[in-house]
XYZ file of C-alpha atoms in Angstrom:
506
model
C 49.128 -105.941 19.485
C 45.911 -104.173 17.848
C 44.331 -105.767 15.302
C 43.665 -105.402 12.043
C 40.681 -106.298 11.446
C 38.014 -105.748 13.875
C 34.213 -106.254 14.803
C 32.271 -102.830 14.751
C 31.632 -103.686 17.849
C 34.941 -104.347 19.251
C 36.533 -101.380 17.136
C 33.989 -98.783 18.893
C 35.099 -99.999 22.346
C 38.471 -100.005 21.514
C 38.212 -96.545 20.541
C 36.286 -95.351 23.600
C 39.439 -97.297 25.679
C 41.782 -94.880 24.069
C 39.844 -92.203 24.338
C 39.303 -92.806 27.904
C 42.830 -93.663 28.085
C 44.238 -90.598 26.585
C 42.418 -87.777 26.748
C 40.280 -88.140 30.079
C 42.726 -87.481 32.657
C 42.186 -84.344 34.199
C 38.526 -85.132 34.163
C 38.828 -88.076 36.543
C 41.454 -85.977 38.407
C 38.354 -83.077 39.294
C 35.907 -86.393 40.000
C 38.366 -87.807 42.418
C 39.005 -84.434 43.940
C 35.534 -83.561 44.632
C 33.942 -86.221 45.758
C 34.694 -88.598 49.158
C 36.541 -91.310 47.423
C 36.414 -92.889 50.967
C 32.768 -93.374 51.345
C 31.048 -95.880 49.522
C 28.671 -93.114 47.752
C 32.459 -91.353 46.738
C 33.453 -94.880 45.216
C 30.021 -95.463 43.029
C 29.692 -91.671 41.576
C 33.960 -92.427 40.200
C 32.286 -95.860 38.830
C 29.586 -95.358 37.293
C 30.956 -91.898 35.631
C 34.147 -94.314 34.218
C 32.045 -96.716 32.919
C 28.733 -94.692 31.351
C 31.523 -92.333 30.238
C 33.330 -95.930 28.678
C 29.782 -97.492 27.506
C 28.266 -93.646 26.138
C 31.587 -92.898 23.818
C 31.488 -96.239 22.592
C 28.050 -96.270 21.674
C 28.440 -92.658 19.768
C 31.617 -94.099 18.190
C 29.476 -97.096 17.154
C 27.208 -94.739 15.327
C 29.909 -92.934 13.978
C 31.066 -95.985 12.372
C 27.974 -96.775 10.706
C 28.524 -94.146 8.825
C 29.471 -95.064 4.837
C 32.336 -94.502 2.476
C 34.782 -94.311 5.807
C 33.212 -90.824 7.066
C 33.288 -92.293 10.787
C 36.775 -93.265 10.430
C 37.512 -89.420 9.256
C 35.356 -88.216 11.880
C 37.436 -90.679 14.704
C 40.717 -89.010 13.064
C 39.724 -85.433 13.726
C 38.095 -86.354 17.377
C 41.963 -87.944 17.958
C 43.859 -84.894 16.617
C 41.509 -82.123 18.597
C 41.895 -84.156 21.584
C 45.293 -84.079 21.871
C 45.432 -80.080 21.159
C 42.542 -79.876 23.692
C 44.100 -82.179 26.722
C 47.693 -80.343 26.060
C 45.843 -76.809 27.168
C 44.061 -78.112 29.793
C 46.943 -80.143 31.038
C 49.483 -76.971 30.639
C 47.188 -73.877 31.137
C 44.533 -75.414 33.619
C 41.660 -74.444 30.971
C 38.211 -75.882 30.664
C 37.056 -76.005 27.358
C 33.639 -74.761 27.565
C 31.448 -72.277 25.401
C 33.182 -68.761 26.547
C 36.911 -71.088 26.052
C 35.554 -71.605 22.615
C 34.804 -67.640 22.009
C 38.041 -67.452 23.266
C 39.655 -69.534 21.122
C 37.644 -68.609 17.756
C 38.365 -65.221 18.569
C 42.660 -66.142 18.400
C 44.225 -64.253 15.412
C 47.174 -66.040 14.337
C 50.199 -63.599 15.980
C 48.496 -65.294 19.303
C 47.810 -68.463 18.489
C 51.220 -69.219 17.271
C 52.713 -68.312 20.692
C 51.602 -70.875 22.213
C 53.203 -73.325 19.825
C 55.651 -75.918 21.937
C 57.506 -78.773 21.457
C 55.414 -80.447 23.994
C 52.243 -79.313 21.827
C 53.692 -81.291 19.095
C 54.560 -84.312 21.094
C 50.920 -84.583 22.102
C 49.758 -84.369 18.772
C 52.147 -86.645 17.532
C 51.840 -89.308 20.500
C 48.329 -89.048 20.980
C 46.613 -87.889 17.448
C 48.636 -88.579 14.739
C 50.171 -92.314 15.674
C 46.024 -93.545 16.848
C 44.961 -91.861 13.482
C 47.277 -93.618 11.488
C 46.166 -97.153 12.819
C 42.228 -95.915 12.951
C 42.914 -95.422 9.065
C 44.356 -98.536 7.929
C 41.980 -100.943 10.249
C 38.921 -102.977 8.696
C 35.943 -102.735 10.364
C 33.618 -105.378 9.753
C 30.004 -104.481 9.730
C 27.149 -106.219 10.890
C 23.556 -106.235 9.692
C 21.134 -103.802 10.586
C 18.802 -105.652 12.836
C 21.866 -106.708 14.655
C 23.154 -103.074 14.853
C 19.868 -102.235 16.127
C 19.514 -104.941 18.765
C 23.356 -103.439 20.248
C 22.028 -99.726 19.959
C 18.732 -100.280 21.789
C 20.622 -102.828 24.543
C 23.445 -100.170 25.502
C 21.216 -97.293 25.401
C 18.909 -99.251 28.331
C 22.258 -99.828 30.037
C 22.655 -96.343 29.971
C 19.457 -95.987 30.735
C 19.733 -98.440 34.004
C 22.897 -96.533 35.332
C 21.722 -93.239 34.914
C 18.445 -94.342 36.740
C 20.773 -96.240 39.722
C 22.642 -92.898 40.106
C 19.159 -90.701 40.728
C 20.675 -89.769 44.176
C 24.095 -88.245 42.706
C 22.615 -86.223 40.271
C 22.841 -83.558 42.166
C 26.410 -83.655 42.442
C 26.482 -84.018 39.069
C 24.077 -80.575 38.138
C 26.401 -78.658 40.268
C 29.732 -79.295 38.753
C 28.193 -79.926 35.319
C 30.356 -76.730 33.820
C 33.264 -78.265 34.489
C 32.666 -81.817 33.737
C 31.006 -80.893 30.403
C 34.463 -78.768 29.889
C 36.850 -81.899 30.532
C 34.753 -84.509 28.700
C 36.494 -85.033 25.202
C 35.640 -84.702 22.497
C 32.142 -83.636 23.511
C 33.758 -80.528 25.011
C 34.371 -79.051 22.373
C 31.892 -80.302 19.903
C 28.955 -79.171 22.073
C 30.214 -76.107 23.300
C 31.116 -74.568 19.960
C 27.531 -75.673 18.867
C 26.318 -73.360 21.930
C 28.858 -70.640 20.950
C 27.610 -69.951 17.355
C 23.937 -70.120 18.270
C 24.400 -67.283 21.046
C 26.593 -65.868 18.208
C 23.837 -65.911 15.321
C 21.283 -64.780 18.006
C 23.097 -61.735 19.482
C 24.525 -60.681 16.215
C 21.248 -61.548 14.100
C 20.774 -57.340 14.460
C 21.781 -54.590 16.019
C 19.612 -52.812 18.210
C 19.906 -49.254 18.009
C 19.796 -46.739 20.846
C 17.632 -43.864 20.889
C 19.357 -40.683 19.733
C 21.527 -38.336 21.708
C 22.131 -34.832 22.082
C 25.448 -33.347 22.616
C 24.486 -29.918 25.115
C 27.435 -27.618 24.642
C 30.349 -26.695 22.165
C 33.216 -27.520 24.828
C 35.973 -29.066 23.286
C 35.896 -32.622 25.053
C 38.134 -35.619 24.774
C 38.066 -38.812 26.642
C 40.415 -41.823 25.503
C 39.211 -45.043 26.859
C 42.236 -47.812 26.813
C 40.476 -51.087 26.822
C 43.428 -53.345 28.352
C 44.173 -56.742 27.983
C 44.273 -59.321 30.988
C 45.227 -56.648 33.394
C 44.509 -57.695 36.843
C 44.544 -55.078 39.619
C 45.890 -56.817 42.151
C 49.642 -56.418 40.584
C 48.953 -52.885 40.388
C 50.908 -50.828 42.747
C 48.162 -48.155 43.330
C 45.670 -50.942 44.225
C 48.400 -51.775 46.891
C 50.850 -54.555 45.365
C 53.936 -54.631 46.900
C 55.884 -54.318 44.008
C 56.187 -50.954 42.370
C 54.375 -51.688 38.906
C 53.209 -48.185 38.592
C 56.349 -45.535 38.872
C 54.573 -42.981 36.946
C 51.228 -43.079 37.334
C 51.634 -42.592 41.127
C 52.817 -39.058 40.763
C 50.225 -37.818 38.384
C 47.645 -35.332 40.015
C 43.904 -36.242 39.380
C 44.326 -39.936 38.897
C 41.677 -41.881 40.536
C 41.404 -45.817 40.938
C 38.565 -47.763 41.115
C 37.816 -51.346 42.236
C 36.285 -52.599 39.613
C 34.942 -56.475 38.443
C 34.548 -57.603 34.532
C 31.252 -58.771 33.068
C 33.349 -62.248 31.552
C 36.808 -63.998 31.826
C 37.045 -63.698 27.873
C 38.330 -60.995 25.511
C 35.081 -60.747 23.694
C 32.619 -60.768 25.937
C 34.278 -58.425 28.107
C 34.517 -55.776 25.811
C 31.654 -56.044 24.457
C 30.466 -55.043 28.023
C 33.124 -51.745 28.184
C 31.071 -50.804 25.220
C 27.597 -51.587 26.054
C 25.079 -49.453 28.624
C 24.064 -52.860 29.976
C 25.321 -56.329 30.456
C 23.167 -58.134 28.282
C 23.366 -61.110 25.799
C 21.500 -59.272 23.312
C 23.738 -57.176 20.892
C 22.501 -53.095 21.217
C 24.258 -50.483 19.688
C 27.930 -50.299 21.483
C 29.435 -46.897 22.152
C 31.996 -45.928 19.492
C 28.944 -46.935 16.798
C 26.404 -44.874 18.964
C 28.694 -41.951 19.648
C 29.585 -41.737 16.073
C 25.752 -41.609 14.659
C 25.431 -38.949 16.767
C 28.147 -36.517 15.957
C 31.261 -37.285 17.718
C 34.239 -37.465 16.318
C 35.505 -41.504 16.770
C 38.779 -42.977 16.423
C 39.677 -46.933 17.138
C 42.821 -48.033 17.206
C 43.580 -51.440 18.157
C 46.890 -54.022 18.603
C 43.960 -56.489 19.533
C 41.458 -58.194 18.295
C 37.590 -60.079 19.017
C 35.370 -56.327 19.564
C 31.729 -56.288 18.803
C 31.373 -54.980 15.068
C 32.470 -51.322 14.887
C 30.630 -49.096 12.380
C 33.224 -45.783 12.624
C 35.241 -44.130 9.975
C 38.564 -44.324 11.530
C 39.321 -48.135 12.747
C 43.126 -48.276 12.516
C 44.929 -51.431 13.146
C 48.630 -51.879 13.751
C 49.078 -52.057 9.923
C 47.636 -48.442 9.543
C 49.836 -46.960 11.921
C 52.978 -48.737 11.611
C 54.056 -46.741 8.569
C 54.208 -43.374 10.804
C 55.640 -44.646 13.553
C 59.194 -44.634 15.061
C 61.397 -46.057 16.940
C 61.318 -49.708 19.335
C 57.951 -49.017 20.729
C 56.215 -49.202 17.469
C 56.604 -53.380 17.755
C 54.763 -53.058 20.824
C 51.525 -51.200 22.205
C 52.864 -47.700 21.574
C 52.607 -47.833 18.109
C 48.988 -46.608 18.795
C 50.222 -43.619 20.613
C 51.374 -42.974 16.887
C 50.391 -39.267 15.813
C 47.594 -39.575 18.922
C 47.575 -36.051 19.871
C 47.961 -34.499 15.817
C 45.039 -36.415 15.682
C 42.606 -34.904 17.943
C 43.606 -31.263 17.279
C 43.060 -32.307 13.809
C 39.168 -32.966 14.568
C 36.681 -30.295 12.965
C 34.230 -31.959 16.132
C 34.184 -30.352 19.606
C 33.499 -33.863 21.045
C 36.045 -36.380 20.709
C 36.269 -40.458 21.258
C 39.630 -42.421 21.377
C 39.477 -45.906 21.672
C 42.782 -48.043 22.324
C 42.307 -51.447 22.498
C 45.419 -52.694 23.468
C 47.095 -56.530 24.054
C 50.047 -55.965 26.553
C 49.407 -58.147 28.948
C 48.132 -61.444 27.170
C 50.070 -64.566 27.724
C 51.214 -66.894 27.250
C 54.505 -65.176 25.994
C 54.322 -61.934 28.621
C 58.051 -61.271 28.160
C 57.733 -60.156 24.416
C 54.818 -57.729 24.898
C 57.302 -54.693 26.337
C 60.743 -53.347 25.015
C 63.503 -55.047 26.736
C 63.968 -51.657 29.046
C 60.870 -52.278 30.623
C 62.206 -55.628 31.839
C 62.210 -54.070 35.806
C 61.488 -57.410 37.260
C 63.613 -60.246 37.208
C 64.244 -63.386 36.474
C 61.636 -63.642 34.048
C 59.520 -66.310 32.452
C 60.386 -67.133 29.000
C 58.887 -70.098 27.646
C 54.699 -70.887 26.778
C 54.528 -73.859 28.896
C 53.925 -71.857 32.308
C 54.076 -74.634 34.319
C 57.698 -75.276 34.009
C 58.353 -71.869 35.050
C 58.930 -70.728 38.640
C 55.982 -68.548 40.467
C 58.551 -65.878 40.449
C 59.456 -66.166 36.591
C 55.932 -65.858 35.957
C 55.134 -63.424 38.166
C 57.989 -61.253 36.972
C 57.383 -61.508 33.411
C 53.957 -60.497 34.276
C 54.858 -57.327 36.250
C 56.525 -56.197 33.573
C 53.673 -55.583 31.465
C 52.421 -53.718 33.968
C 55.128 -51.625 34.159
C 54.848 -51.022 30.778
C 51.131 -50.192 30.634
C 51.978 -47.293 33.376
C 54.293 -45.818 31.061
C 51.606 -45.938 28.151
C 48.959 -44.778 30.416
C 51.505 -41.783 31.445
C 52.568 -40.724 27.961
C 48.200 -40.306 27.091
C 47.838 -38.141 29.735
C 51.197 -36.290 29.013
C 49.768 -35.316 25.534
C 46.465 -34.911 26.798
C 48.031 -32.293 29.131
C 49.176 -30.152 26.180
C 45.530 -30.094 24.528
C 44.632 -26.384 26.599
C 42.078 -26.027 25.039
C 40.407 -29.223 25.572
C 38.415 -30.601 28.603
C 40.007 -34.463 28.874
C 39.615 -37.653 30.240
C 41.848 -40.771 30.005
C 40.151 -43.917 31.357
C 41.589 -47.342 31.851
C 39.885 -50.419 32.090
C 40.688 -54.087 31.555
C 38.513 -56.906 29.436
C 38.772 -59.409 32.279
C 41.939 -60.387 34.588
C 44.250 -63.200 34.509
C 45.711 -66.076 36.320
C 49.402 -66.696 37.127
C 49.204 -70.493 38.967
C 47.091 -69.612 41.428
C 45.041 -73.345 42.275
C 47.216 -74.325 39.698
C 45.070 -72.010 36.765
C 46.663 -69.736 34.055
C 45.655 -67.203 31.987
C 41.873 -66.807 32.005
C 38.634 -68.017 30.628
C 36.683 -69.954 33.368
C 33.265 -69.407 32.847
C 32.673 -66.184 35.126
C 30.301 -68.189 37.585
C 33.236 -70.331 39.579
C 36.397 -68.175 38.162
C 39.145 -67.011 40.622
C 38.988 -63.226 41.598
C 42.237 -63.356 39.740
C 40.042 -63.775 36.501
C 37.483 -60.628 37.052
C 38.958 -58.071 39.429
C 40.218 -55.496 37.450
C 41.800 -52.097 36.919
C 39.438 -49.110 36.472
C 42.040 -45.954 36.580
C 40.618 -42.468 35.659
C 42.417 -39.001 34.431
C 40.706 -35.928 34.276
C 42.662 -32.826 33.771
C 42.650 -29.868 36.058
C 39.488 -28.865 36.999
C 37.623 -30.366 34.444
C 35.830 -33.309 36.596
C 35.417 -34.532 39.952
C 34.897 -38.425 40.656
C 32.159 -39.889 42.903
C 33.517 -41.482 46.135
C 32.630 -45.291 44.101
C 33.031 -48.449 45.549
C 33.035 -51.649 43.241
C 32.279 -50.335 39.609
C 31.346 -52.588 36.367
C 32.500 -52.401 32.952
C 28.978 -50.993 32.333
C 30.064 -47.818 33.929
C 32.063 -46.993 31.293
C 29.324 -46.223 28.891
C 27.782 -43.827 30.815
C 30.293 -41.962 32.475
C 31.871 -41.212 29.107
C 28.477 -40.016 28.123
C 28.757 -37.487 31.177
C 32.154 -36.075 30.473
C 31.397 -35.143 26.718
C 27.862 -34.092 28.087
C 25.827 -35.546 25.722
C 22.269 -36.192 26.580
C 20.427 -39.476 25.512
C 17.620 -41.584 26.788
C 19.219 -44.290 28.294
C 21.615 -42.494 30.294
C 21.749 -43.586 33.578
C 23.309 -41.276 36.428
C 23.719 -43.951 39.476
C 26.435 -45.731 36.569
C 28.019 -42.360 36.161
C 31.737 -41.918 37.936
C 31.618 -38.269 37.696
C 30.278 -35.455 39.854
């Protein structure tokens, strides 16, 4: 039985136990699978990274609980509850928690975050947040006097100290899979990594660094709508050669050209910001719907998602905009920002024309709600937000699906961009980032870019023009960056930074 009333001392290595005990799991399961647990240099790194891991929580905790009027005992109740959330999407998703998991997750509106909601999610929160947080509030913690605190603080930071010193020859180990550790480590994870997040956030977004101007070089009426889509990998497309027939439509549709293509980031924010920006860079310049629209063209956004750079346009229209106009089962799903598309653009007084779609179709967890039930080609399909306990097939199905779907979306632009005679068009598709479905036992995405699964960053870079209006380059691998440009090229608009080798078009 715990007790009641305990030492500082005792109570801060009690709480490091549990924390060890509860939420460090799958980070001994990556030490033990990466190092030679045979050898007697395999044996000492799992050691001495149990017990500094043991000895540096406690000695944080003990700090914590120095703190006065029962702040540390708040602070240990949060830690417990964020844990548990934390280990269940690591445990069920394969996720590290690092900084671009943390844009991810601060970027989560709430139709997305409560898909993910389980009954498992609220067993770990019960089991290992709630019922520790209950006892960490109704324990005494007897205090000590300060020299005495001192004397413990100074004698377990040498031991730290000492072991960190012993393990000279492993740090190398350590440096190399330091991403992933740091990612596991609770609750430091999370606590360090959104620290990181929000000052590459304040830096980036401190300004916005403006382009130099553009000039748009003849009165042709252009149009290119760029659909930014979500988790779309290409290796489940048909034209990229999956077995499967995911694309039906788009297959039969002269002038379509496909691209192998690779994402800047595994994360919805990061990744667009890179569809929008001339170069991949962390620092925040002036993205194209906001450049395009200072300089004359006509700009439209219209999104079903959410986490873009900030967008300085007339017409952003969300779901809620468009819903009221729309008709029929699609509008509950990405079509609803086909709504009115084409009335739209003929409705422009501008001879250049932007259409941004942003859309969310293939984002999981819950894959088999984001297309109308007739889209449901594939089946069995997976139904619940615990992956895992679906079968490859399920989830793979389910998946598909939303592919399927996005063909027929991608189809229906073009077939109104068809009817615009007098227009010179362009429909390009390109995805944020990709997405895993099990593979080495990941899901969904957000592994920092560096050691992610090609599932993760190879994407889909499709390309309409209509007749006669462009020719494509024979590419190879393209970047999100080439987006930028090449839609600078089909409107012909002249600027500065224009750069042709990132141009698609002849």
């Amino acid at each position: 039985m715990l007790k009641n009333n305990l030492k500082i001392a005792h109570f801060a290595l009690l709480m490091s136990f549990l924390n060890f005990l509860f939420f460090h799991f799958p980070f001994y399961v990556f030490v033990f699978n990466n190092v030679d647990y045979t050898s007697l240099n395999g044996i000492a790194i799992i050691i001495s990274v149990m017990i500094l891991m043991l000895v540096a929580n406690a000695f944080v905790f003990y700090l914590i609980c120095c703190l006065p009027r029962n702040v540390g005992k708040f602070l240990l109740i949060i830690f417990f509850i964020t844990n548990a959330i934390a280990v269940y999407f690591i445990n069920t998703y394969g996720v590290i928690i690092d900084k671009t998991m943390i844009g991810n997750i601060l970027n989560t509106n709430y139709a997305e975050s409560s898909s993910f909601f389980s009954m498992k999610l609220l067993l770990y929160i019960i089991l290992l947040g709630i019922l520790p947080s209950i006892y960490i509030f109704k324990v005494k913690i007897i205090h000590v006097a300060w020299k005495k605190s001192a004397i413990t603080s100074s004698l377990t930071l040498l031991f730290m100290l000492i072991l960190i010193l012993v393990n000279a020859s492993n740090w190398l180990w350590i440096d190399k899979n330091s991403k992933k550790l740091g990612g596991l480590a609770m609750p430091w994870s999370y606590l360090v990594n959104t620290s990181l997040f929000y000052s590459d956030k304040y830096k980036s977004n401190e300004k916005e660094i403006l382009l130099p101007d553009a000039t748009i070089k003849d009165n042709q009426k252009s149009v290119v709508v760029l659909v930014i889509g979500e988790s779309a990998r290409s290796q489940n497309f048909s034209l990229y050669g999956y077995k499967k027939n995911t694309n039906p439509l788009l297959s039969k549709i002269p002038h379509l050209f496909h691209f192998d293509a690779t994402s800047c980031a595994t994360y919805t924010t990061a990744g667009v910001k890179c569809i929008l920006e001339h170069t991949n860079t962390d620092k925040l310049y002036e993205i194209l719907p906001n450049y395009l629209y200072r300089n004359n063209v006509d700009v439209i956004w219209r999104t079903s998602n959410w986490g873009e750079p900030p967008v300085h346009i007339k017409d952003y229209q969300n779901r809620d905009v468009l819903l009221p106009n729309c008709k029929g089962e699609g509008c509950d799903y990405d079509e609803v920002l086909l709504t009115g598309l084409k009335e739209q653009i003929l409705a422009s007084k501008k001879n250049k024309v932007l259409i941004i779609l942003h859309t969310s179709t293939s984002h999981g967890p819950t894959y088999s709600t984001k297309y109308p039930s007739r889209f449901e080609t594939f089946k069995p399909v997976c139904n619940s937000v615990e992956l895992g306990k679906c079968s490859q097939t399920e989830l793979i199905n389910a998946y598909d699906n939303t592919i399927v779907y996005t063909d027929y979306i991608l189809s229906q632009i073009i077939e109104d961009l068809k009817e615009l005679n007098a227009y010179k068009s362009a429909m390009i598709f390109v995805s944020d980032h990709g997405e895993s479905l099990g593979e080495k036992n990941l899901y969904m995405h957000g592994v920092p870019i560096s050691i992610a699964p090609k599932e993760q960053y190879e994407i889909p870079f499709i390309v309409w023009t209509s007749d006669g209006s462009k020719q494509v380059k024979p590419n190879k691998i393209l970047s999100q960056n080439h987006v930028f440009h090449s839609v600078l090229n089909f409107l012909n608009i002249q600027s500065p930074i224009y750069d042709e080798e990132m141009n698609i078009f002849k």
